[in-house]
Short mmCIF file of C-alpha atoms and ligand atoms in Angstrom, two decimals:
data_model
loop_
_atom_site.label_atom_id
_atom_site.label_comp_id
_atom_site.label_asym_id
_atom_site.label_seq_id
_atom_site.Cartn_x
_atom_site.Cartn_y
_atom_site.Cartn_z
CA UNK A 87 0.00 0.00 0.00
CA UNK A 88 1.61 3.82 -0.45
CA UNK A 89 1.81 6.31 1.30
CA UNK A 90 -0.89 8.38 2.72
CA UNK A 91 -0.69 11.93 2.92
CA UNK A 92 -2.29 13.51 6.02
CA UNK A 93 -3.54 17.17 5.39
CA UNK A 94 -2.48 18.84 8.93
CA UNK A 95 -4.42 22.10 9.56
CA UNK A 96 -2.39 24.18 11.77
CA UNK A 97 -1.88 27.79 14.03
CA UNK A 98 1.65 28.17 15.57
CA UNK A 99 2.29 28.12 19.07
CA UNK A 100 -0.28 25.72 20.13
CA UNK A 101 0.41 23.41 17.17
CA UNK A 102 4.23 23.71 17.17
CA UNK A 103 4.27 20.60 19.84
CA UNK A 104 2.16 18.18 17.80
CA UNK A 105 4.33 18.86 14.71
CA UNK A 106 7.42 18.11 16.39
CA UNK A 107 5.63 14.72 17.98
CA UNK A 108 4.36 13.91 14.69
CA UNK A 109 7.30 14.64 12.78
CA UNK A 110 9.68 12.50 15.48
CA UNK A 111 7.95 9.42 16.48
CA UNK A 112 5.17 8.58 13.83
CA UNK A 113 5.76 5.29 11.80
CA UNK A 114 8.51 5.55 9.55
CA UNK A 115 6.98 4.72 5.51
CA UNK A 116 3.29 4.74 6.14
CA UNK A 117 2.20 8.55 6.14
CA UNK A 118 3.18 11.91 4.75
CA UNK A 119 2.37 15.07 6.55
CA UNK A 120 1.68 18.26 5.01
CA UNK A 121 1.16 21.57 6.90
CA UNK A 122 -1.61 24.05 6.51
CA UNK A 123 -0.51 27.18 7.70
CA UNK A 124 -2.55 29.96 9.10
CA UNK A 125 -1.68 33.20 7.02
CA UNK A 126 -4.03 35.64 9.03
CA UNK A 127 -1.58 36.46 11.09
CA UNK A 128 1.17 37.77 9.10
CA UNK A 129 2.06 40.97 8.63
CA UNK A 130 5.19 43.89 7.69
CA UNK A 131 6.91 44.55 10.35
CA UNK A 132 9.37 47.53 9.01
CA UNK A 133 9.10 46.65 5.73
CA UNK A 134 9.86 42.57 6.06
CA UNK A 135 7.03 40.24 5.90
CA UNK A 136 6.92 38.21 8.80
CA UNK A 137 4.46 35.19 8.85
CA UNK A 138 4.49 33.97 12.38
CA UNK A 139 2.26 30.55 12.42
CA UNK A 140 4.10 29.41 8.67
CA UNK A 141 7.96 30.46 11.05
CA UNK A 142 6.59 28.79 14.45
CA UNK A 143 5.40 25.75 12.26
CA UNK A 144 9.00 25.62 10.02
CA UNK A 145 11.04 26.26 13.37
CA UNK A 146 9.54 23.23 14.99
CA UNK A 147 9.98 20.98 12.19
CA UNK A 148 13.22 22.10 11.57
CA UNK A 149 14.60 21.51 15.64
CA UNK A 150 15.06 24.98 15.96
CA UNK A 151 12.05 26.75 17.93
CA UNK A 152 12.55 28.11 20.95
CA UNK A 153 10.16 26.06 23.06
CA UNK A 154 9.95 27.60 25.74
CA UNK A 155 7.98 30.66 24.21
CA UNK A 156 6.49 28.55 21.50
CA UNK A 157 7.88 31.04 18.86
CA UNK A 158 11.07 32.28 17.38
CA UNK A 159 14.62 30.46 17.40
CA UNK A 160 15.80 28.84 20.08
CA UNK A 161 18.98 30.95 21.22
CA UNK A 162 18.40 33.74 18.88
CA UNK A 163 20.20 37.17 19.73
CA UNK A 164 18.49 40.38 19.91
CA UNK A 165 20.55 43.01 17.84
CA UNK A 166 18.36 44.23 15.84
CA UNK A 167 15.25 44.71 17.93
CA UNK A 168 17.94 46.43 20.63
CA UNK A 169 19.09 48.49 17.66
CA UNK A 170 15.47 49.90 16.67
CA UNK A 171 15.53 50.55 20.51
CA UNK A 172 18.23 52.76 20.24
CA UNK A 173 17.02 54.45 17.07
CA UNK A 174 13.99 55.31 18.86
CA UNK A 175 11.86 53.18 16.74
CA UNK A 176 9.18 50.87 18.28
CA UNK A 177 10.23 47.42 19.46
CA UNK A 178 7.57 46.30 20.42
CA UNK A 179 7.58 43.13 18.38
CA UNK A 180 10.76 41.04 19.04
CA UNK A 181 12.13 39.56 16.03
CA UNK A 182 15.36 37.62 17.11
CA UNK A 183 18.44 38.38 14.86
CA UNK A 184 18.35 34.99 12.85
CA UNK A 185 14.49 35.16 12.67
CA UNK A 186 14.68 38.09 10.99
CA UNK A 187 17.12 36.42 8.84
CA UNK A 188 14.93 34.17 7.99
CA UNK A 189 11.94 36.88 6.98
CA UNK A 190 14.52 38.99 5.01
CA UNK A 191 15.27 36.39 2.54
CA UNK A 192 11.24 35.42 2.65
CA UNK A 193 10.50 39.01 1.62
CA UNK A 194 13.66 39.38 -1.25
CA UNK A 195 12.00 36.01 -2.69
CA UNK A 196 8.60 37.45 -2.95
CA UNK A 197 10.05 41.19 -4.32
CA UNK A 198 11.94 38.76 -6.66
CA UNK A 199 8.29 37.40 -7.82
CA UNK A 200 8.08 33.62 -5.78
CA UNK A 201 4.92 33.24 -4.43
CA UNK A 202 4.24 32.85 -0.44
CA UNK A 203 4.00 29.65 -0.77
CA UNK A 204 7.00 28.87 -3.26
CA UNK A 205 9.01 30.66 -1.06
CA UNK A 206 8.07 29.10 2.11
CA UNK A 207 9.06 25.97 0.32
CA UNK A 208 12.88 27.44 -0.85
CA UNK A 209 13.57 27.95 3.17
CA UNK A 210 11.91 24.93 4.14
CA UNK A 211 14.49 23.26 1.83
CA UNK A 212 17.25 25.50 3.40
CA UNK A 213 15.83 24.19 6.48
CA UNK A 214 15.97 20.73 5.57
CA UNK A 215 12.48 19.96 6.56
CA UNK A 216 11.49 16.93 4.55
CA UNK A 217 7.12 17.18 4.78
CA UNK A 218 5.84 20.07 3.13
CA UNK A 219 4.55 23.57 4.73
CA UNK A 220 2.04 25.17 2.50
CA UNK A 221 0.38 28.83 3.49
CA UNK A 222 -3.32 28.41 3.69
CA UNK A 223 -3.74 31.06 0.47
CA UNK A 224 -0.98 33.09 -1.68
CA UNK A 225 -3.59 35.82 -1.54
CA UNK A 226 -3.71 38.45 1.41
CA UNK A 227 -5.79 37.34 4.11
CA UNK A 228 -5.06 39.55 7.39
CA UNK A 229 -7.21 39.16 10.83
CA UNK A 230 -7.89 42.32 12.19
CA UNK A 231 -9.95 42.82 15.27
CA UNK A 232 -12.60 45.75 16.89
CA UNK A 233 -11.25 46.75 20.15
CA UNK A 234 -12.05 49.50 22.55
CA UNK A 235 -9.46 51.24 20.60
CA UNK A 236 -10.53 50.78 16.96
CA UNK A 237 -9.66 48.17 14.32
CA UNK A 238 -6.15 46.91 14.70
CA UNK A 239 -4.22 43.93 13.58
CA UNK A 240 -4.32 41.20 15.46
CA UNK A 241 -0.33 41.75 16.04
CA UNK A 242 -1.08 45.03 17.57
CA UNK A 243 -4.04 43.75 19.78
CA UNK A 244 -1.82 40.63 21.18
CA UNK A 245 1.66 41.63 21.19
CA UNK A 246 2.16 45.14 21.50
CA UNK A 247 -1.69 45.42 23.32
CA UNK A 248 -0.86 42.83 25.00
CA UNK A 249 -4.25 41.34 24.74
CA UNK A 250 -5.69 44.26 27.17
CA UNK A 251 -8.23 45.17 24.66
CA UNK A 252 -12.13 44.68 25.04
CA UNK A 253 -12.46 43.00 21.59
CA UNK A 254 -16.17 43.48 19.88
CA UNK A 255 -15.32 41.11 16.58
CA UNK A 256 -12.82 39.72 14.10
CA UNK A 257 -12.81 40.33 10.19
CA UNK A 258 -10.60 38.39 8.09
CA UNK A 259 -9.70 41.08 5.72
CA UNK A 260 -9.30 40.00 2.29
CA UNK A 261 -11.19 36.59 2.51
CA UNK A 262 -13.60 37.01 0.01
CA UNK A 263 -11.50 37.77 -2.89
CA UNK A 264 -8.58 34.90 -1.43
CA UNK A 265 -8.29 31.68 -3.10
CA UNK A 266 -7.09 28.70 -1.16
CA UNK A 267 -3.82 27.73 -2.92
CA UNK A 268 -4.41 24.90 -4.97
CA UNK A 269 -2.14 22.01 -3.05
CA UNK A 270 -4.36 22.72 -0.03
CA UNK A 271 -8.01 21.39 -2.06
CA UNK A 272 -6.15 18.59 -2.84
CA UNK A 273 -4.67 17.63 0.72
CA UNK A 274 -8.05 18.43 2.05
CA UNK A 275 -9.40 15.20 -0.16
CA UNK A 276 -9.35 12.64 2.30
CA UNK A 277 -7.36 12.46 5.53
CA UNK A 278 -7.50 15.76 7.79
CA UNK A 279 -5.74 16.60 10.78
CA UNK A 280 -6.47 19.97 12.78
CA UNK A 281 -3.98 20.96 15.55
CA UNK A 282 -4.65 22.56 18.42
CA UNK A 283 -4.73 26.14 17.64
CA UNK A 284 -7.10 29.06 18.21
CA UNK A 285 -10.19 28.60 16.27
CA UNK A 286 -10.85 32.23 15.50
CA UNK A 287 -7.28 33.65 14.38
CA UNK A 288 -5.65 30.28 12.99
CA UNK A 289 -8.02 27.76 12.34
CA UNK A 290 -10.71 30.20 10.87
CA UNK A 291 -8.74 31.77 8.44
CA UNK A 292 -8.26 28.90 6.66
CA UNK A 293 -11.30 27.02 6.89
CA UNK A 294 -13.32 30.13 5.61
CA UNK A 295 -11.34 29.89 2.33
CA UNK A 296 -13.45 29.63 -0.98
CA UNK A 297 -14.17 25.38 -1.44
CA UNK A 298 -12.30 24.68 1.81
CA UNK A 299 -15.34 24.08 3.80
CA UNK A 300 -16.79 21.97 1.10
CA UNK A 301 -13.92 19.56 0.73
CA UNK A 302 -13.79 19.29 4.47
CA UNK A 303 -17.77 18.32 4.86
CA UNK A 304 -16.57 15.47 2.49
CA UNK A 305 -13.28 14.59 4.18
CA UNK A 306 -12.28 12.60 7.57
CA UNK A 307 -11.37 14.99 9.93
CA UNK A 308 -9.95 14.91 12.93
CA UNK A 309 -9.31 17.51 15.08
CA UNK A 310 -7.44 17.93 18.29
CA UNK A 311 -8.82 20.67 21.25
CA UNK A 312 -7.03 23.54 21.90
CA UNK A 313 -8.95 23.17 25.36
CA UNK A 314 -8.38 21.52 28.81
CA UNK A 315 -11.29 22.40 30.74
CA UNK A 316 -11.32 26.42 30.33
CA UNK A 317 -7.85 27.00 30.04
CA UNK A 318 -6.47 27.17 26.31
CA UNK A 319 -2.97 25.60 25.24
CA UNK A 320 -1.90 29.51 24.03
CA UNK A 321 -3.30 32.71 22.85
CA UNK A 322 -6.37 34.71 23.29
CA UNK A 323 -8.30 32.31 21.83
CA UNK A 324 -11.03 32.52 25.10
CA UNK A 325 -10.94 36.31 24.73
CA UNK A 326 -12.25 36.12 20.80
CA UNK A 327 -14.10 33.19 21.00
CA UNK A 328 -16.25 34.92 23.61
CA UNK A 329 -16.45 38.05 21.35
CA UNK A 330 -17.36 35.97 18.47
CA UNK A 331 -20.43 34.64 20.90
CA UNK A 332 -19.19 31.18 21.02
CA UNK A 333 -18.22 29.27 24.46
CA UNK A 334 -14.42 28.99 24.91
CA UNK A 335 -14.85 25.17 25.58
CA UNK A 336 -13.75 22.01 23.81
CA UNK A 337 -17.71 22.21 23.01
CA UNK A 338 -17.71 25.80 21.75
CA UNK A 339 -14.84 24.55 19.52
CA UNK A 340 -16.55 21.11 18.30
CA UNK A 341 -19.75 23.55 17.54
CA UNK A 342 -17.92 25.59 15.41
CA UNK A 343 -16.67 22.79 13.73
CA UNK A 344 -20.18 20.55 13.45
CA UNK A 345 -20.44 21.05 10.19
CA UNK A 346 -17.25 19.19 8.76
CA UNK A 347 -15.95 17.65 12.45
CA UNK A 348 -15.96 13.67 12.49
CA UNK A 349 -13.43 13.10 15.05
CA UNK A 350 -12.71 14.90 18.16
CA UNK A 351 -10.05 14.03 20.66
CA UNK A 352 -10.47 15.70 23.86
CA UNK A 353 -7.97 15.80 27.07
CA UNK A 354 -8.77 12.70 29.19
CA UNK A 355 -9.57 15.27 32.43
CA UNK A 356 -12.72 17.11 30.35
CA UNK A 357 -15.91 16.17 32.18
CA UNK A 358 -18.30 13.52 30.50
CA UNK A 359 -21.09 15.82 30.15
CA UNK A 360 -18.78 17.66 27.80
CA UNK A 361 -18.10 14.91 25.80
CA UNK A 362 -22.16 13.85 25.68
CA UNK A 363 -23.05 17.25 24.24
CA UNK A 364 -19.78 17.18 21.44
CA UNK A 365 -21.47 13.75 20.05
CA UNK A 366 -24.74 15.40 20.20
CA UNK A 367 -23.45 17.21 16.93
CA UNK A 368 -22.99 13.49 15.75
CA UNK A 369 -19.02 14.04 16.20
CA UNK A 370 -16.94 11.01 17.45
CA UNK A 371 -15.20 12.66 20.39
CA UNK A 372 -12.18 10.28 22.63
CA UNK A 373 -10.33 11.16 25.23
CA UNK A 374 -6.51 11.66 25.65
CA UNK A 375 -3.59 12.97 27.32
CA UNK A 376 -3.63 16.17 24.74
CA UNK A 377 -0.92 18.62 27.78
CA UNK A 378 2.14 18.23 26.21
CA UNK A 379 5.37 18.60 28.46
CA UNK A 380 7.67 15.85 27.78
CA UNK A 381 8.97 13.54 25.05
CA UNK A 382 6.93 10.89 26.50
CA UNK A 383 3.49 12.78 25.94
CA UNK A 384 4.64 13.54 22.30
CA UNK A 385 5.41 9.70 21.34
CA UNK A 386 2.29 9.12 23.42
CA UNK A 387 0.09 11.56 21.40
CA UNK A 388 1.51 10.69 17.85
CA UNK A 389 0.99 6.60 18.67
CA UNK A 390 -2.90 7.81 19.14
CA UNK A 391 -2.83 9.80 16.12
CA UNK A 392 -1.40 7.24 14.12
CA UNK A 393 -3.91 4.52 15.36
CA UNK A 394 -6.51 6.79 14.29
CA UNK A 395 -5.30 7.71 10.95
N1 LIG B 176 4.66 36.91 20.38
C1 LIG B 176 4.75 37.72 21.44
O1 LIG B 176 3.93 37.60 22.36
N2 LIG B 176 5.71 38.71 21.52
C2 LIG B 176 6.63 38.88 20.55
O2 LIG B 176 7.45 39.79 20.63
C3 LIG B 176 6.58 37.99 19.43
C4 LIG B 176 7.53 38.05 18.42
C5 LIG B 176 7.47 37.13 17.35
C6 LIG B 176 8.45 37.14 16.35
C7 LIG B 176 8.37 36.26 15.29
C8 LIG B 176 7.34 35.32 15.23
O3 LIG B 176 7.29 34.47 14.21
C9 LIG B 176 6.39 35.29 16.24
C10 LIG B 176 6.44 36.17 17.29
N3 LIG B 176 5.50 36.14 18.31
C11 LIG B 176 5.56 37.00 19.38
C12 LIG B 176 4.42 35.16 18.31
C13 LIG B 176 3.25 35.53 17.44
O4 LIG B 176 3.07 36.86 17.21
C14 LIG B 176 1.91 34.96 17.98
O5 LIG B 176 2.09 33.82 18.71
C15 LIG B 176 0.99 34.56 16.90
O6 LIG B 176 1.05 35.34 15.78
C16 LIG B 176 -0.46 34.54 17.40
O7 LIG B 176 -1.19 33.96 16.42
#
């Protein structure tokens, strides 16, 4: 039999641990994994177009993200943030001296005519990362959010607002002319993996795509909660969801999903009357050790999710 080719929709930070699980303990020679990255996030930061969920994603494949913040490069110096400092210029957003390595030669591809997505795949060959990355669209798809203080990137509202924000809703500017690129209909055929990762700014994005839905209605997807009880794995994905009106649960998350969800796996401490009301939707839903802090957990986690794929 060959190879299967799993369709991994992910964010960044609260992915980043179930790539690197996948990636180092799944069965040699049975699957492929290819990674749907969340675009909504990126953004120009002084003129270089940095692309945080497609870096945290390509870092952790790659052995190189720092885990301990769940983004950037592990051991990264801090030169050039230090040196906007002294300029006077804001530094608000701290781009490590080899990340922003990394985004210059991302942006002199693009100005050189590559597309996001061919050259994600040029530095994920630098990298040597063997399974593929792909960005969810080519097209410009930025989530922006209503806040106390006006509409602001979501950057802005979580890094340099520090999340402090009342938030009123989210708009995915740009959605309705994107196209999803091409590679990501096709991995979206049959196998499906979602990663934990905040429904409204990472998962969203992509699934609201033109077609994406409809290929995922007809695929087997599983998906993974960002959830343990009320607490989220990263992110202010409790803060939006509430602002989008939906409950920041492992149910809020499985409603959102009802529509294309067949599989849910849920952390093992979630109460059972949460679990009743996920297969209510007619969703699957198993429980599992889903907190990730050791290598044990990740061989644990990828066993399960090879069993099930
Ligand atoms: N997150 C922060 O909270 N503070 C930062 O200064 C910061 C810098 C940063 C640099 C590069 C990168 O790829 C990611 C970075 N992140 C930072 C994380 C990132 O902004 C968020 O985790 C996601 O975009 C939220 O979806």
């Amino acid at each position: 039999m060959g190879k299967r080719t799993v369709g991994i929709i992910s964010g960044g930070s609260g992915s980043s641990k179930f790539a690197t699980a996948l990636d180092n303990y799944h069965e040699v020679g049975k699957h492929d994994f290819a990674y749907i990255c969340n675009v909504g996030d990126n953004f120009f930061f002084h003129g270089l177009y940095v692309c945080p969920d497609v870096d945290i994603i390509t870092y952790a494949l790659a052995g190189i993200l720092d885990e301990r913040k769940s983004w950037g490069i592990k051991e990264d110096t801090w030169n050039f943030v230090e040196g906007l400092a002294a300029l006077g210029y804001g530094n608000w957003f701290s781009l490590g001296d080899r990340d922003l390595a990394l985004c210059v030669v991302r942006t002199e591809l693009i100005n050189g005519g590559l597309t996001l997505s061919q050259a994600t795949d040029r530095l994920r060959k630098y990298l040597g990362i063997k399974n593929k990355i792909v960005p969810a669209t080519d097209d410009s798809v930025q989530t922006f959010v209503d806040t106390s203080k006006g509409r602001i990137h979501l950057q802005e509202y979580w890094v340099k607002m520090k999340g402090a924000l009342r938030v009123s809703s989210v708009d995915y500017r740009g959605i309705k002319n994107a196209m999803p690129n091409r590679e990501v209909l096709m991995l979206l055929s049959k196998d499906v993996l979602i990663l934990p990762a905040n429904p409204i700014t990472s998962v969203m994005p992509t699934v609201s795509l033109r077609g994406v839905r409809k290929k995922l209605r007809m695929a087997r997807v599983t998906a993974i909660s960002p959830f343990i009880g009320k607490s989220v794995f990263s992110g202010p994905a409790a803060k939006l969801m509430r602002a989008m009106h939906i409950e920041p649960s492992s149910y809020g998350v499985a409603k959102l999903y009802s529509d294309f969800l067949k599989l849910f796996i849920v952390d093992y401490r979630e109460e059972n009357s949460e679990i009743v009301k996920i297969k209510d939707f007619g969703i699957e839903c198993i429980k599992s050790n889903i907190k990730i802090d050791s290598i044990a957990d990740k061989r644990h986690i990828a066993r399960e999710l090879m069993n099930i794929l």
